[in-house]
Coordinates of C-alpha atoms and ligand atoms in Angstrom, one line a residue:
X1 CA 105.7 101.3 116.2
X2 CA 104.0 98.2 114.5
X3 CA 100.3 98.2 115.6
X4 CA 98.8 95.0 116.6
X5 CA 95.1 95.7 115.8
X6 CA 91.9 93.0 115.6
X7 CA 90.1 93.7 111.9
X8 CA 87.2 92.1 112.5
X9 CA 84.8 90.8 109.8
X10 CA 82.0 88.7 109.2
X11 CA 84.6 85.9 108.7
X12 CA 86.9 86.0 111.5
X13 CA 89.5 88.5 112.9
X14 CA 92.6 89.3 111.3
X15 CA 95.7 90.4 113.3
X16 CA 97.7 93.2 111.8
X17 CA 99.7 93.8 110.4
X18 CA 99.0 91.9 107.2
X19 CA 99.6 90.6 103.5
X20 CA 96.5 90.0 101.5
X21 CA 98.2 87.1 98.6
X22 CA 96.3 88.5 95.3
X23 CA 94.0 86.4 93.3
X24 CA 93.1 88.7 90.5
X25 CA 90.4 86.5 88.8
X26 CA 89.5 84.4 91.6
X27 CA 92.8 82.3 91.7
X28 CA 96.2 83.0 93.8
X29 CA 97.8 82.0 90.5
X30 CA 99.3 78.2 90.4
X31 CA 98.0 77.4 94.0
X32 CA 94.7 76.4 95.5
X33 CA 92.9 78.1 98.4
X34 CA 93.8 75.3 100.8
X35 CA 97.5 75.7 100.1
X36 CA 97.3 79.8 100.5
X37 CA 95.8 79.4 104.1
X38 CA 98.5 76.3 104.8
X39 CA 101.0 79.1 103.8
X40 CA 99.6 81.5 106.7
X41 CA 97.7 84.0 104.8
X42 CA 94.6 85.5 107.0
X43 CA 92.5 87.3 104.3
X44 CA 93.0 87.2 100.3
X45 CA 92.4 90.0 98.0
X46 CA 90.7 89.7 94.6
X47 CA 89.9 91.8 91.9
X48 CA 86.4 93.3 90.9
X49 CA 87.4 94.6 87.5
X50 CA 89.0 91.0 86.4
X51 CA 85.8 89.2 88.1
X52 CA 83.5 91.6 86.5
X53 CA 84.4 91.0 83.3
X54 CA 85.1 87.8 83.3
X55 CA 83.3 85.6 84.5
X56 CA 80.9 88.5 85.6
X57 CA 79.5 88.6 89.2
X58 CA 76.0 87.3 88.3
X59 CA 77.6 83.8 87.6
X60 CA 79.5 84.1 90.7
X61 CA 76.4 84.5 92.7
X62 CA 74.3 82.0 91.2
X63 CA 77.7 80.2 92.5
X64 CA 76.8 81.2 95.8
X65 CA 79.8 83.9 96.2
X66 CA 83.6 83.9 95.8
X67 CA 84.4 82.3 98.6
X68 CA 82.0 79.4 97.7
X69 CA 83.1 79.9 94.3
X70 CA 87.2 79.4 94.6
X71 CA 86.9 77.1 97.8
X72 CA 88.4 80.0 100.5
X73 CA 86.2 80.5 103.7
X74 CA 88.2 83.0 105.3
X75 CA 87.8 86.8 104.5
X76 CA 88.4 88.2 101.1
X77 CA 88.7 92.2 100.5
X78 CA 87.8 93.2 96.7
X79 CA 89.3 96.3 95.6
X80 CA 86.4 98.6 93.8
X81 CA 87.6 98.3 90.3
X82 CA 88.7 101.8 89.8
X83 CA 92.6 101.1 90.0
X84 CA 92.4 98.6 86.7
X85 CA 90.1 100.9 85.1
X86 CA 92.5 103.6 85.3
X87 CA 95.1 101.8 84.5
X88 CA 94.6 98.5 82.0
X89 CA 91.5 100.0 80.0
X90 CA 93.2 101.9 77.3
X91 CA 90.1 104.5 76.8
X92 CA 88.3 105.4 79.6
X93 CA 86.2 108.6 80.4
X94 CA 85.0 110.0 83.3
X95 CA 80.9 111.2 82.9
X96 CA 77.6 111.6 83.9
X97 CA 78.8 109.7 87.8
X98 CA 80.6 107.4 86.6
X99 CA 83.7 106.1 84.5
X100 CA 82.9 104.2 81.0
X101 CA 85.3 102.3 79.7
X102 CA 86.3 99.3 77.1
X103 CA 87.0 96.0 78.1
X104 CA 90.5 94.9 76.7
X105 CA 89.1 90.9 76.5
X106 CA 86.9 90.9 74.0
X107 CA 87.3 93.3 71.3
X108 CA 86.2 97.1 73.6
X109 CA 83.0 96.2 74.6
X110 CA 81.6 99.2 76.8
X111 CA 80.8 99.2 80.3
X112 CA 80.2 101.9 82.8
X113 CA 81.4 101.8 86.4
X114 CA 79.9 104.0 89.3
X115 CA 80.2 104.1 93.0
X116 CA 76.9 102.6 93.5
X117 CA 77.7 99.5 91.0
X118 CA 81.3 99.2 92.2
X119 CA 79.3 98.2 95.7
X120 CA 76.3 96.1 94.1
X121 CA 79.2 94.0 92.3
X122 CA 81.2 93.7 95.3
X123 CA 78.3 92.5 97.3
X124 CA 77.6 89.7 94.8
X125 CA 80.7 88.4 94.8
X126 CA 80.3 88.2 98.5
X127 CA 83.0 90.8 99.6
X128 CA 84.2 91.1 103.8
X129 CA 86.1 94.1 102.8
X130 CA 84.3 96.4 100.1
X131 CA 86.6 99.2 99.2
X132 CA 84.9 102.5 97.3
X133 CA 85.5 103.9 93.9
X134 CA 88.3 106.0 93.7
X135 CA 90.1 107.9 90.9
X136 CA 93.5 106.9 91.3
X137 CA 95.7 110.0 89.6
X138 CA 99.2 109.1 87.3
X139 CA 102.3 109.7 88.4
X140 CA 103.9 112.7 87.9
X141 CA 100.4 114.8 87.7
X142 CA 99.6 118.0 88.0
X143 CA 98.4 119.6 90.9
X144 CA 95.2 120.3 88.7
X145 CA 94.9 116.8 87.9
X146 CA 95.5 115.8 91.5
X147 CA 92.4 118.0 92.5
X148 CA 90.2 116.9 90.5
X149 CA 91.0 113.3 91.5
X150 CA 90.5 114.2 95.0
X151 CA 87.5 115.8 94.1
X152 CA 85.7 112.9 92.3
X153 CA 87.4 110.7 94.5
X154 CA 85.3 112.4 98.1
X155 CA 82.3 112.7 96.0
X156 CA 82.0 109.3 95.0
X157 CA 83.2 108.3 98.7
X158 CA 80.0 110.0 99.8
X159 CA 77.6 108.2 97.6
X160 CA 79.1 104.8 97.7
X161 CA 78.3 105.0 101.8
X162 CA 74.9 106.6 101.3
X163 CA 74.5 103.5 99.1
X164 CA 76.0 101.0 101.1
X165 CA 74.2 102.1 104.1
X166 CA 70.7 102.0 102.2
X167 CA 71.5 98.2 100.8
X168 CA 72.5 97.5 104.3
X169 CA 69.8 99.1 106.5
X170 CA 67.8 95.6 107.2
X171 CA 71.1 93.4 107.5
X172 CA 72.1 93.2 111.3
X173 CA 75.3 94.6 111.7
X174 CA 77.4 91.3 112.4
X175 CA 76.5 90.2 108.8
X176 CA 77.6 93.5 107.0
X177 CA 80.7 93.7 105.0
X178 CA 82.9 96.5 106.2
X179 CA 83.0 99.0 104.1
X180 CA 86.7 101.2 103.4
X181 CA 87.2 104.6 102.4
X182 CA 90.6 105.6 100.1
X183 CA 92.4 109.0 100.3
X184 CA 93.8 110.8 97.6
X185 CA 95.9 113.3 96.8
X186 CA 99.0 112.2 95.1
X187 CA 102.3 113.8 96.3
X188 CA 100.6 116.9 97.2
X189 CA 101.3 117.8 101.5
X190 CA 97.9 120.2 101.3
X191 CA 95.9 117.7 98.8
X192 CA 96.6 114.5 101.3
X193 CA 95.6 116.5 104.2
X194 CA 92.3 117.8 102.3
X195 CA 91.6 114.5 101.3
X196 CA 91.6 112.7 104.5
X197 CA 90.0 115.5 106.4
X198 CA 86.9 114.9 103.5
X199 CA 87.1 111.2 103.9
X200 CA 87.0 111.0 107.6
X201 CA 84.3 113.4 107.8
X202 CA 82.3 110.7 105.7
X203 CA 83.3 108.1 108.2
X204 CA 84.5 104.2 107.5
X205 CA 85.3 101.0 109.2
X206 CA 88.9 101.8 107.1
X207 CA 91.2 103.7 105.5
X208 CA 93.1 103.0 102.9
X209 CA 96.0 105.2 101.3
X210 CA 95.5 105.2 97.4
X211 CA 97.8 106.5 94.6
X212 CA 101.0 105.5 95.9
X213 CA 103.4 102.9 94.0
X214 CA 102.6 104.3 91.1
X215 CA 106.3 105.5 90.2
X216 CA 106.6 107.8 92.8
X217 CA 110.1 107.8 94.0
X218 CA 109.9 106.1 97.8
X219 CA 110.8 109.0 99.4
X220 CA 107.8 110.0 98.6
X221 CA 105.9 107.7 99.5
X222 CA 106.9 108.2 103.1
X223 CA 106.7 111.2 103.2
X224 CA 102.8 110.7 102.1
X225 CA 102.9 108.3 105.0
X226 CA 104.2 111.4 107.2
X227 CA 101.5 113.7 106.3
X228 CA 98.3 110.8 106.4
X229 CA 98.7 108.8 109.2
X230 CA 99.3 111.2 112.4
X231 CA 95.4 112.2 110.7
X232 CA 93.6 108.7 111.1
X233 CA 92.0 106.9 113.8
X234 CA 94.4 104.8 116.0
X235 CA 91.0 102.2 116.2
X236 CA 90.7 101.9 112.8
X237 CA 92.5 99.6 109.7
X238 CA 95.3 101.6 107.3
X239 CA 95.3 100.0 104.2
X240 CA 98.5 101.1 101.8
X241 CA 97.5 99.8 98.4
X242 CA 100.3 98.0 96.1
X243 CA 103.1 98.1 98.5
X244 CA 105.5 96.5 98.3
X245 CA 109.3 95.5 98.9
X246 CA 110.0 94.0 102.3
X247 CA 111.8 96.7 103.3
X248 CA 109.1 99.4 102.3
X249 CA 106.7 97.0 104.6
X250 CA 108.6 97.1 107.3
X251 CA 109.0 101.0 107.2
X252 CA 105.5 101.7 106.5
X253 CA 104.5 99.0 109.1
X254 CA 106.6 101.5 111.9
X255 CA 105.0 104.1 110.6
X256 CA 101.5 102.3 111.8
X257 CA 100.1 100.7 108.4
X258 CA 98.1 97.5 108.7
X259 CA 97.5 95.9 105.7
X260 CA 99.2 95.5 102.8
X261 CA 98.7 93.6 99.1
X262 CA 101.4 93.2 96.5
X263 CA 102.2 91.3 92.8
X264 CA 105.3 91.2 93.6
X265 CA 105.8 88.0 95.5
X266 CA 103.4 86.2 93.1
X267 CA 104.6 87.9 90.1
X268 CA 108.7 87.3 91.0
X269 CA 107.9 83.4 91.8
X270 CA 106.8 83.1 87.8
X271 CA 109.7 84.6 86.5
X272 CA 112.5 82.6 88.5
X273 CA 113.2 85.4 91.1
X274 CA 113.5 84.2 94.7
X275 CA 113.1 86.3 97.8
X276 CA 115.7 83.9 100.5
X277 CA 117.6 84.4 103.8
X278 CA 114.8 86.6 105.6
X279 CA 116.5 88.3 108.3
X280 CA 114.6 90.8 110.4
X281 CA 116.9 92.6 113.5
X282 CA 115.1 92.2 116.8
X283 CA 114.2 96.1 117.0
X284 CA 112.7 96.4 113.4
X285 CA 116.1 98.4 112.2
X286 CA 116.2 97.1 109.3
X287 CA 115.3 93.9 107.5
X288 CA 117.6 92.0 105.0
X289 CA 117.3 89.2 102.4
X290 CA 118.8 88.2 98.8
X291 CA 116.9 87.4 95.9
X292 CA 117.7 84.5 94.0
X293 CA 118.0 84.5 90.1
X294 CA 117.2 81.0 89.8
X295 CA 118.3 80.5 85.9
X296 CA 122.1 81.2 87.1
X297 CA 124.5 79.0 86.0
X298 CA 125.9 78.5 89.5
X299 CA 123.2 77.0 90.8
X300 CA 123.0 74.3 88.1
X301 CA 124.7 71.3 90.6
X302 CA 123.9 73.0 93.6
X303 CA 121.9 70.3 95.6
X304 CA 121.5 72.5 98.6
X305 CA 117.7 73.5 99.3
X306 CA 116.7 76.6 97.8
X307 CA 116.6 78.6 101.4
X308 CA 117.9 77.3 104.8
X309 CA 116.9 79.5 106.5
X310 CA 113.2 79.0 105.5
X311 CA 110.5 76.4 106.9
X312 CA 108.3 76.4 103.4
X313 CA 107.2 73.2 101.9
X314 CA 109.3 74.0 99.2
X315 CA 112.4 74.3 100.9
X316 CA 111.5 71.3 102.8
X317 CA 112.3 68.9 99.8
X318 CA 113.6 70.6 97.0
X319 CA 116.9 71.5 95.9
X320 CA 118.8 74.8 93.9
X321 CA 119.8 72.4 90.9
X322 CA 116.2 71.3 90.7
X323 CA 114.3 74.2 91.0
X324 CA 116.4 75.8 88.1
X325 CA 115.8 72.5 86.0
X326 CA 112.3 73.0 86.2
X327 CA 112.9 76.7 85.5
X328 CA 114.6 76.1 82.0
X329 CA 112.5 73.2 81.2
X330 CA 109.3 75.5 81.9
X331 CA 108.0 73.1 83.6
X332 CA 104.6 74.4 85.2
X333 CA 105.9 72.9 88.5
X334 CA 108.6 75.3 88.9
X335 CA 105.4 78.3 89.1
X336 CA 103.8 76.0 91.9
X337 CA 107.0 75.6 94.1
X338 CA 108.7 79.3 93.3
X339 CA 104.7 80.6 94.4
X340 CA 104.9 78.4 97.5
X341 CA 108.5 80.1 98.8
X342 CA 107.6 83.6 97.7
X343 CA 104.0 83.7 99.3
X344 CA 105.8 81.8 102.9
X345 CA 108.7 84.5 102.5
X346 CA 106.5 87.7 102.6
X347 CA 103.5 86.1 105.0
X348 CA 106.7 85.1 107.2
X349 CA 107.8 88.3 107.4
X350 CA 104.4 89.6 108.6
X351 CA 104.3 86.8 111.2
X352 CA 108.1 88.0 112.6
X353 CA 106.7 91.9 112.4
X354 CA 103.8 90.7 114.5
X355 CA 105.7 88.9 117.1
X356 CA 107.9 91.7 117.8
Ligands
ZN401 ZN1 111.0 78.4 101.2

């Protein structure tokens, strides 16, 4: 059933379950901080890797921290890097603790990542929800590769609280950051199992399921879901990281997930796709919608609103025929509005998942 849990953090509570609107480099992108809490989001995610190459956490301090920075007050989680790193750096190389790799924005310079420095950058750009460096494995993978992600990944778990704890020893408790684990394992039954049993042992305020929407099929992902979750703490935060489609929300938000973070509402918005007619059935059984292709021709005199079903600004005012104008006119307006109705969409859904 859906969980309806209190995350507390140093900037207010946040009722599960969630969706944390992405702001990679310090921006949910075409919208301001104002209009992403107007919209109903409780917490916003940002990226360290992004931030810590550009503009580079230093500057965001002498700011005073993110949220001082980009104008949000409530809570902000930072992932710890590690995903991107795997992911967007094109050489990378696991040694001596840590993971060195080259920055794509300005020619390759190095730069070397460890647990302790994915925490020291987090706490400068002022993190509520720190997450640990993990090694995040590809797939398909092997079940060799999988163990030695696992492996690294409890290690590094283990020093990035030892070092958290040290930094925090003199802050009173109400001030820290809270600090989640991530559990690897990839599809693995017996590698998932090992890897929360080592994560738990180590202890955090959260857990957070790593390695999944990575090309998995979904039925895999569940059944990742299956074998993790009857394992964790019913008094403590899930976090599944990347997902996902409404439907997969809903599904993994039965299965007892919290928290969840995702492109895809952000990302669709920008090129013209529109998630419309949110329909969620009373018990949870399913939940449907359409999504809009914004560029079709039929929709080129169609002075309806966009979704009538929906209460977003943008469906307040503006109409099929002239969102798709804006579309094939590129008009930067079109990001704004399509970002507005995507974001209310899948924080909407949330809200109906929470009233249940
Ligand atoms: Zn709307």
């Amino acid at each position: 059933m859906i969980r309806d849990l209190k995350v507390k953090t140093r900037k207010g509570d946040i009722i599960t379950p969630f969706f944390m609107p992405i702001a990679t480099k310090g921006a949910v992108k075409n919208l301001t901080c104002e209009e992403v809490g107007a919209l109903g989001a409780q917490i916003i995610l940002s990226n360290t890797y992004h931030l810590h190459l550009r503009p580079g956490e230093d500057l965001i301090e002498k700011a005073g921290d993110l949220h001082e920075f980009m104008k949000w007050d409530g809570p902000i989680l930072t992932d710890s890097g590690g995903y991107q790193v795997f992911s967007l750096a094109k050489i990378r190389k696991i040694k001596e603790g840590g993971v060195e790799f080259q920055s794509p924005y300005d020619g390759g310079t190095k730069h070397f990542l460890t647990p302790e420095k994915a925490i020291d950058i987090q706490l400068k750009l002022g993190s509520d929800i720190i997450m640990v460096l993990d090694v995040c494995a590809p797939y398909p993978c092997s079940k060799g590769e999988a163990l030695d992600a696992l492996a690294t990944t409890t290690d590094w778990a283990k020093r990035s609280r030892d070092y958290f704890d040290e930094k925090m020893k003199d802050v009173p408790e109400e001030e820290r950051p809270l600090l989640f684990g991530i559990i690897q394992g990839s599809v693995y039954d017996d590698y998932r199992a090992r890897s929360a049993k080592e994560i738990l042992e180590i202890g955090f305020d959260g857990y957070a399921i790593g390695g999944l929407a990575v090309g998995e099929p979904g039925k895999e992902m569940f059944k990742v879901l299956d074998k993790v979750l009857p394992l964790l703490p019913e008094d403590r935060p899930r976090y599944l990281m990347g997902v996902g489609k409404p439907e997969q929300m809903l599904e993994a938000g039965k299965k007892g997930i919290d928290m969840f973070d995702c492109v895809l509402p952000t990302r669709n918005a920008r090129h013209g796709y529109l998630f419309t007619g949110l329909d969620l059935e009373e018990d949870l059984s399913d939940v449907r919608y359409k999504v809009v292709r914004i560029n079709n021709e039929k929709y080129k005199e169609d002075f309806g609103s966009l979704d009538k079903t929906c209460q977003c600004p943008t469906c307040q005012k503006y109409t099929r025929a002239y969102l798709r104008h804006l579309y094939m006119s590129e008009e930067p307006l079109f990001m704004r509005l399509a970002t507005i109705h995507n974001l209310w969409f899948y924080l909407d859904l949330m809200k109906r998942m929470r009233d249940v």
